[in-house]
Amino acid sequence: EIQLQESGPGLVKPSQSLSLTCSVTGYTITSGYDWSWIRKFPGNKMEWMGYISYSGSTNYNPSLKSRISITRDTSKNQFFLQLNSVTTEDTATYYCARSRYYYDGYYHVGWFAYWGQGTLVTVSS
Amino acid sequence: EIVLTQSPTTMAASPGEKVTLTCRASSSVSYMHWYQQRSGTSPKLWIYETSKLASGVPNRFSGSGSGTSYSLTINSMETEDAATYYCQQGSSYPWTFGGGTKLELK
């Protein structure tokens, strides 16, 4: 059974970088699928941040494009989120997830099949 | 970016009551997907490709819709269905979520 687990600091100072790790068990991240980061803000708004594919390519939400980087360590079956120049507005619960995506020639279809438990990151001085 | 608007924002239903949650997209999407999030837990895939139930989802749940209007229906509300439900589109990047409907037990 696939499991995803986020880890990282729960408190980050404004202007610093936020770094999180997603450890995956039960599936090898280079075997298939896209591996995403999603965050949920206080008040319930959710935002897809970006993904790294099984081949190593990345795709980011344009709203974050200048600040975000998603990388991986295939030897540890982990992928990572780095978000630079954080502000208090980046305070959120951060989730990693495995996406399912396909294009059948007519439609693009994608959803998040498996999620980690989430980790709360607070940006505060 | 496709904006998803869910309604109502909050609602309460009695056991046995039929419930319908709505999600409207600012542009046409091919499918809609739904997640259930109970308090203190992570979101779970609930319905995908508009009408397919994820593994373990009771068959009192159903999904329907097309274009810009989609819905999730609970045929007969049960205690365990109290949660927040989110819709999500994966037709166009960036993938986006609705603001959620909090469903409470009356």
Tab-separated table of N, CA and C in Angstrom, chain B:
chain	number	residue	atom	x	y	z
B	1	GLU	N	-6.778	30.773	-15.300
B	1	GLU	CA	-7.043	29.806	-14.222
B	1	GLU	C	-8.546	29.582	-14.086
B	2	ILE	N	-8.931	28.323	-13.961
B	2	ILE	CA	-10.354	28.003	-13.800
B	2	ILE	C	-10.737	28.118	-12.331
B	3	VAL	N	-11.723	28.935	-12.049
B	3	VAL	CA	-12.202	29.141	-10.689
B	3	VAL	C	-13.399	28.224	-10.443
B	4	LEU	N	-13.343	27.501	-9.332
B	4	LEU	CA	-14.440	26.606	-8.942
B	4	LEU	C	-15.174	27.214	-7.748
B	5	THR	N	-16.496	27.311	-7.869
B	5	THR	CA	-17.321	27.887	-6.814
B	5	THR	C	-18.267	26.829	-6.281
B	6	GLN	N	-18.139	26.521	-4.991
B	6	GLN	CA	-18.991	25.503	-4.382
B	6	GLN	C	-20.120	26.151	-3.594
B	7	SER	N	-21.268	25.505	-3.627
B	7	SER	CA	-22.400	25.967	-2.833
B	7	SER	C	-23.199	24.773	-2.317
B	8	PRO	N	-23.786	24.917	-1.121
B	8	PRO	CA	-23.563	26.041	-0.224
B	8	PRO	C	-22.187	25.955	0.424
B	9	THR	N	-21.827	26.992	1.160
B	9	THR	CA	-20.560	26.974	1.878
B	9	THR	C	-20.650	26.048	3.082
B	10	THR	N	-21.782	26.091	3.747
B	10	THR	CA	-22.051	25.259	4.911
B	10	THR	C	-23.499	24.803	4.856
B	11	MET	N	-23.735	23.588	5.290
B	11	MET	CA	-25.111	23.113	5.402
B	11	MET	C	-25.192	22.023	6.456
B	12	ALA	N	-26.399	21.801	6.955
B	12	ALA	CA	-26.649	20.750	7.935
B	12	ALA	C	-27.758	19.848	7.409
B	13	ALA	N	-27.591	18.554	7.615
B	13	ALA	CA	-28.584	17.591	7.143
B	13	ALA	C	-28.882	16.582	8.246
B	14	SER	N	-30.113	16.113	8.269
B	14	SER	CA	-30.536	15.113	9.239
B	14	SER	C	-30.246	13.719	8.717
B	15	PRO	N	-30.046	12.747	9.603
B	15	PRO	CA	-29.868	11.362	9.143
B	15	PRO	C	-31.020	10.940	8.244
B	16	GLY	N	-30.683	10.320	7.110
B	16	GLY	CA	-31.701	9.891	6.163
B	16	GLY	C	-32.053	10.908	5.107
B	17	GLU	N	-31.625	12.135	5.276
B	17	GLU	CA	-31.960	13.208	4.332
B	17	GLU	C	-31.094	13.106	3.081
B	18	LYS	N	-31.657	13.488	1.953
B	18	LYS	CA	-30.910	13.556	0.702
B	18	LYS	C	-30.167	14.886	0.638
B	19	VAL	N	-28.885	14.826	0.230
B	19	VAL	CA	-28.032	16.009	0.212
B	19	VAL	C	-27.430	16.193	-1.169
B	20	THR	N	-27.421	17.427	-1.664
B	20	THR	CA	-26.772	17.720	-2.938
B	20	THR	C	-25.845	18.910	-2.775
B	21	LEU	N	-24.583	18.699	-3.131
B	21	LEU	CA	-23.579	19.758	-3.119
B	21	LEU	C	-23.251	20.116	-4.565
B	22	THR	N	-23.012	21.395	-4.800
B	22	THR	CA	-22.817	21.876	-6.169
B	22	THR	C	-21.449	22.517	-6.342
B	23	CYS	N	-20.903	22.337	-7.540
B	23	CYS	CA	-19.626	22.948	-7.905
B	23	CYS	C	-19.768	23.525	-9.308
B	24	ARG	N	-19.507	24.816	-9.444
B	24	ARG	CA	-19.597	25.461	-10.755
B	24	ARG	C	-18.220	25.964	-11.170
B	25	ALA	N	-17.871	25.726	-12.433
B	25	ALA	CA	-16.566	26.126	-12.969
B	25	ALA	C	-16.707	27.377	-13.826
B	26	SER	N	-15.686	28.208	-13.802
B	26	SER	CA	-15.705	29.454	-14.581
B	26	SER	C	-15.543	29.194	-16.077
B	27	SER	N	-15.005	28.022	-16.432
B	27	SER	CA	-14.915	27.571	-17.817
B	27	SER	C	-15.215	26.086	-17.843
B	28	SER	N	-15.580	25.591	-19.010
B	28	SER	CA	-15.931	24.181	-19.128
B	28	SER	C	-14.743	23.266	-18.804
B	29	VAL	N	-15.016	22.219	-18.057
B	29	VAL	CA	-13.999	21.215	-17.726
B	29	VAL	C	-14.486	19.849	-18.179
B	30	SER	N	-13.543	18.936	-18.387
B	30	SER	CA	-13.919	17.615	-18.904
B	30	SER	C	-14.536	16.738	-17.821
B	31	TYR	N	-13.990	16.803	-16.631
B	31	TYR	CA	-14.479	16.020	-15.499
B	31	TYR	C	-14.312	16.845	-14.218
B	32	MET	N	-15.005	16.410	-13.177
B	32	MET	CA	-14.823	16.989	-11.850
B	32	MET	C	-14.508	15.861	-10.877
B	33	HIS	N	-13.654	16.174	-9.906
B	33	HIS	CA	-13.281	15.203	-8.898
B	33	HIS	C	-13.628	15.786	-7.529
B	34	TRP	N	-13.915	14.897	-6.575
B	34	TRP	CA	-14.356	15.334	-5.249
B	34	TRP	C	-13.516	14.663	-4.160
B	35	TYR	N	-13.280	15.407	-3.097
B	35	TYR	CA	-12.524	14.914	-1.958
B	35	TYR	C	-13.345	15.127	-0.693
B	36	GLN	N	-13.204	14.194	0.241
B	36	GLN	CA	-13.797	14.350	1.562
B	36	GLN	C	-12.676	14.587	2.564
B	37	GLN	N	-12.874	15.571	3.416
B	37	GLN	CA	-11.905	15.813	4.475
B	37	GLN	C	-12.625	15.904	5.804
B	38	ARG	N	-12.388	14.935	6.656
B	38	ARG	CA	-12.909	14.980	8.016
B	38	ARG	C	-11.922	15.756	8.875
B	39	SER	N	-12.416	16.290	9.964
B	39	SER	CA	-11.616	17.138	10.840
B	39	SER	C	-10.369	16.403	11.316
B	40	GLY	N	-9.222	17.053	11.167
B	40	GLY	CA	-7.973	16.493	11.663
B	40	GLY	C	-7.329	15.452	10.767
B	41	THR	N	-7.896	15.235	9.596
B	41	THR	CA	-7.326	14.240	8.677
B	41	THR	C	-7.027	14.894	7.333
B	42	SER	N	-6.325	14.172	6.485
B	42	SER	CA	-6.011	14.702	5.159
B	42	SER	C	-7.168	14.424	4.203
B	43	PRO	N	-7.269	15.179	3.112
B	43	PRO	CA	-8.324	14.915	2.128
B	43	PRO	C	-8.193	13.506	1.549
B	44	LYS	N	-9.332	12.918	1.250
B	44	LYS	CA	-9.373	11.610	0.605
B	44	LYS	C	-10.112	11.741	-0.715
B	45	LEU	N	-9.552	11.116	-1.751
B	45	LEU	CA	-10.269	11.062	-3.018
B	45	LEU	C	-11.598	10.363	-2.784
B	46	TRP	N	-12.695	10.987	-3.226
B	46	TRP	CA	-14.024	10.436	-2.957
B	46	TRP	C	-14.720	10.043	-4.257
B	47	ILE	N	-14.743	10.958	-5.200
B	47	ILE	CA	-15.334	10.689	-6.506
B	47	ILE	C	-14.358	11.219	-7.565
B	48	TYR	N	-14.089	10.421	-8.603
B	48	TYR	CA	-13.217	10.881	-9.676
B	48	TYR	C	-13.905	10.724	-11.019
B	49	GLU	N	-13.423	11.463	-11.983
B	49	GLU	CA	-14.033	11.466	-13.315
B	49	GLU	C	-15.554	11.666	-13.220
B	50	THR	N	-15.932	12.610	-12.421
B	50	THR	CA	-17.318	13.082	-12.251
B	50	THR	C	-18.225	12.132	-11.495
B	51	SER	N	-18.142	10.814	-11.793
B	51	SER	CA	-19.163	9.919	-11.250
B	51	SER	C	-18.631	8.591	-10.720
B	52	LYS	N	-17.316	8.390	-10.762
B	52	LYS	CA	-16.761	7.112	-10.311
B	52	LYS	C	-16.392	7.188	-8.832
B	53	LEU	N	-16.903	6.259	-8.043
B	53	LEU	CA	-16.616	6.246	-6.615
B	53	LEU	C	-15.225	5.672	-6.360
B	54	ALA	N	-14.454	6.363	-5.510
B	54	ALA	CA	-13.156	5.847	-5.101
B	54	ALA	C	-13.348	4.599	-4.249
B	55	SER	N	-12.289	3.847	-4.089
B	55	SER	CA	-12.349	2.604	-3.334
B	55	SER	C	-12.851	2.857	-1.915
B	56	GLY	N	-13.831	2.073	-1.506
B	56	GLY	CA	-14.344	2.149	-0.151
B	56	GLY	C	-15.442	3.171	0.069
B	57	VAL	N	-15.785	3.938	-0.947
B	57	VAL	CA	-16.835	4.954	-0.798
B	57	VAL	C	-18.209	4.291	-0.895
B	58	PRO	N	-19.075	4.554	0.071
B	58	PRO	CA	-20.403	3.909	0.057
B	58	PRO	C	-21.224	4.310	-1.159
B	59	ASN	N	-22.051	3.412	-1.619
B	59	ASN	CA	-22.804	3.678	-2.843
B	59	ASN	C	-24.003	4.603	-2.635
B	60	ARG	N	-24.177	5.140	-1.425
B	60	ARG	CA	-25.175	6.199	-1.247
B	60	ARG	C	-24.677	7.517	-1.836
B	61	PHE	N	-23.367	7.564	-2.157
B	61	PHE	CA	-22.787	8.733	-2.813
B	61	PHE	C	-22.879	8.571	-4.331
B	62	SER	N	-23.088	9.681	-5.011
B	62	SER	CA	-23.045	9.682	-6.467
B	62	SER	C	-22.580	11.056	-6.940
B	63	GLY	N	-22.066	11.095	-8.164
B	63	GLY	CA	-21.631	12.347	-8.767
B	63	GLY	C	-22.170	12.467	-10.170
B	64	SER	N	-22.410	13.696	-10.578
B	64	SER	CA	-22.926	13.919	-11.925
B	64	SER	C	-22.531	15.307	-12.396
B	65	GLY	N	-22.824	15.581	-13.663
B	65	GLY	CA	-22.584	16.906	-14.209
B	65	GLY	C	-21.800	16.885	-15.491
B	66	SER	N	-21.651	18.052	-16.075
B	66	SER	CA	-20.871	18.235	-17.290
B	66	SER	C	-20.640	19.712	-17.502
B	67	GLY	N	-19.660	20.019	-18.371
B	67	GLY	CA	-19.397	21.409	-18.720
B	67	GLY	C	-18.940	22.254	-17.543
B	68	THR	N	-19.810	23.121	-17.058
B	68	THR	CA	-19.450	24.006	-15.952
B	68	THR	C	-20.218	23.721	-14.672
B	69	SER	N	-21.085	22.716	-14.664
B	69	SER	CA	-21.919	22.461	-13.497
B	69	SER	C	-21.862	21.000	-13.076
B	70	TYR	N	-21.472	20.771	-11.833
B	70	TYR	CA	-21.296	19.425	-11.306
B	70	TYR	C	-21.906	19.335	-9.912
B	71	SER	N	-22.234	18.104	-9.515
B	71	SER	CA	-22.814	17.929	-8.188
B	71	SER	C	-22.391	16.605	-7.576
B	72	LEU	N	-22.401	16.591	-6.269
B	72	LEU	CA	-22.206	15.383	-5.454
B	72	LEU	C	-23.476	15.201	-4.656
B	73	THR	N	-24.028	14.002	-4.675
B	73	THR	CA	-25.276	13.718	-3.975
B	73	THR	C	-25.080	12.577	-2.997
B	74	ILE	N	-25.649	12.759	-1.814
B	74	ILE	CA	-25.730	11.681	-0.831
B	74	ILE	C	-27.196	11.280	-0.766
B	75	ASN	N	-27.473	10.047	-1.072
B	75	ASN	CA	-28.859	9.577	-1.159
B	75	ASN	C	-29.563	9.611	0.199
B	76	SER	N	-28.803	9.284	1.252
B	76	SER	CA	-29.389	9.227	2.584
B	76	SER	C	-28.281	9.516	3.587
B	77	MET	N	-28.314	10.707	4.133
B	77	MET	CA	-27.244	11.193	5.016
B	77	MET	C	-27.013	10.257	6.198
B	78	GLU	N	-25.725	9.975	6.467
B	78	GLU	CA	-25.371	9.223	7.666
B	78	GLU	C	-24.378	10.033	8.495
B	79	THR	N	-24.264	9.663	9.766
B	79	THR	CA	-23.421	10.401	10.709
B	79	THR	C	-22.002	10.569	10.180
B	80	GLU	N	-21.456	9.509	9.631
B	80	GLU	CA	-20.061	9.515	9.181
B	80	GLU	C	-19.830	10.401	7.961
B	81	ASP	N	-20.881	10.906	7.340
B	81	ASP	CA	-20.730	11.736	6.149
B	81	ASP	C	-20.448	13.203	6.495
B	82	ALA	N	-20.556	13.542	7.766
B	82	ALA	CA	-20.253	14.919	8.175
B	82	ALA	C	-18.774	15.190	7.934
B	83	ALA	N	-18.487	16.172	7.087
B	83	ALA	CA	-17.125	16.450	6.642
B	83	ALA	C	-17.174	17.672	5.734
B	84	THR	N	-15.994	18.087	5.278
B	84	THR	CA	-15.924	19.109	4.238
B	84	THR	C	-15.606	18.435	2.911
B	85	TYR	N	-16.335	18.824	1.888
B	85	TYR	CA	-16.166	18.243	0.560
B	85	TYR	C	-15.623	19.316	-0.394
B	86	TYR	N	-14.590	18.945	-1.141
B	86	TYR	CA	-13.962	19.852	-2.095
B	86	TYR	C	-14.095	19.281	-3.508
B	87	CYS	N	-14.385	20.135	-4.465
B	87	CYS	CA	-14.288	19.722	-5.859
B	87	CYS	C	-12.936	20.185	-6.418
B	88	GLN	N	-12.491	19.541	-7.481
B	88	GLN	CA	-11.184	19.846	-8.081
B	88	GLN	C	-11.241	19.553	-9.568
B	89	GLN	N	-10.646	20.443	-10.362
B	89	GLN	CA	-10.576	20.193	-11.801
B	89	GLN	C	-9.118	19.939	-12.199
B	90	GLY	N	-8.952	18.964	-13.068
B	90	GLY	CA	-7.630	18.629	-13.597
B	90	GLY	C	-7.626	18.678	-15.111
B	91	SER	N	-8.458	19.547	-15.672
B	91	SER	CA	-8.544	19.685	-17.122
B	91	SER	C	-7.557	20.702	-17.670
B	92	SER	N	-7.165	21.635	-16.819
B	92	SER	CA	-6.338	22.745	-17.273
B	92	SER	C	-5.425	23.165	-16.134
B	93	TYR	N	-4.127	23.335	-16.438
B	93	TYR	CA	-3.212	23.802	-15.397
B	93	TYR	C	-3.350	25.322	-15.232
B	94	PRO	N	-3.235	25.860	-14.017
B	94	PRO	CA	-3.029	25.097	-12.782
B	94	PRO	C	-4.294	24.393	-12.322
B	95	TRP	N	-4.159	23.151	-11.849
B	95	TRP	CA	-5.292	22.458	-11.287
B	95	TRP	C	-5.802	23.272	-10.110
B	96	THR	N	-7.104	23.355	-9.964
B	96	THR	CA	-7.683	24.195	-8.927
B	96	THR	C	-8.750	23.453	-8.133
B	97	PHE	N	-8.999	23.979	-6.936
B	97	PHE	CA	-9.987	23.428	-6.021
B	97	PHE	C	-11.088	24.445	-5.772
B	98	GLY	N	-12.246	23.931	-5.431
B	98	GLY	CA	-13.293	24.795	-4.918
B	98	GLY	C	-13.031	25.141	-3.463
B	99	GLY	N	-13.796	26.062	-2.929
B	99	GLY	CA	-13.608	26.525	-1.565
B	99	GLY	C	-14.142	25.587	-0.492
B	100	GLY	N	-14.832	24.538	-0.917
B	100	GLY	CA	-15.319	23.539	0.027
B	100	GLY	C	-16.735	23.785	0.492
B	101	THR	N	-17.438	22.701	0.790
B	101	THR	CA	-18.740	22.741	1.459
B	101	THR	C	-18.615	21.954	2.744
B	102	LYS	N	-18.880	22.620	3.854
B	102	LYS	CA	-18.855	21.937	5.144
B	102	LYS	C	-20.236	21.367	5.404
B	103	LEU	N	-20.319	20.054	5.510
B	103	LEU	CA	-21.580	19.354	5.731
B	103	LEU	C	-21.623	18.884	7.183
B	104	GLU	N	-22.609	19.368	7.896
B	104	GLU	CA	-22.754	19.028	9.307
B	104	GLU	C	-23.987	18.171	9.519
B	105	LEU	N	-23.987	17.458	10.635
B	105	LEU	CA	-25.134	16.632	11.003
B	105	LEU	C	-26.113	17.471	11.817
B	106	LYS	N	-27.372	17.420	11.401
B	106	LYS	CA	-28.392	18.188	12.124
B	106	LYS	C	-28.938	17.367	13.282
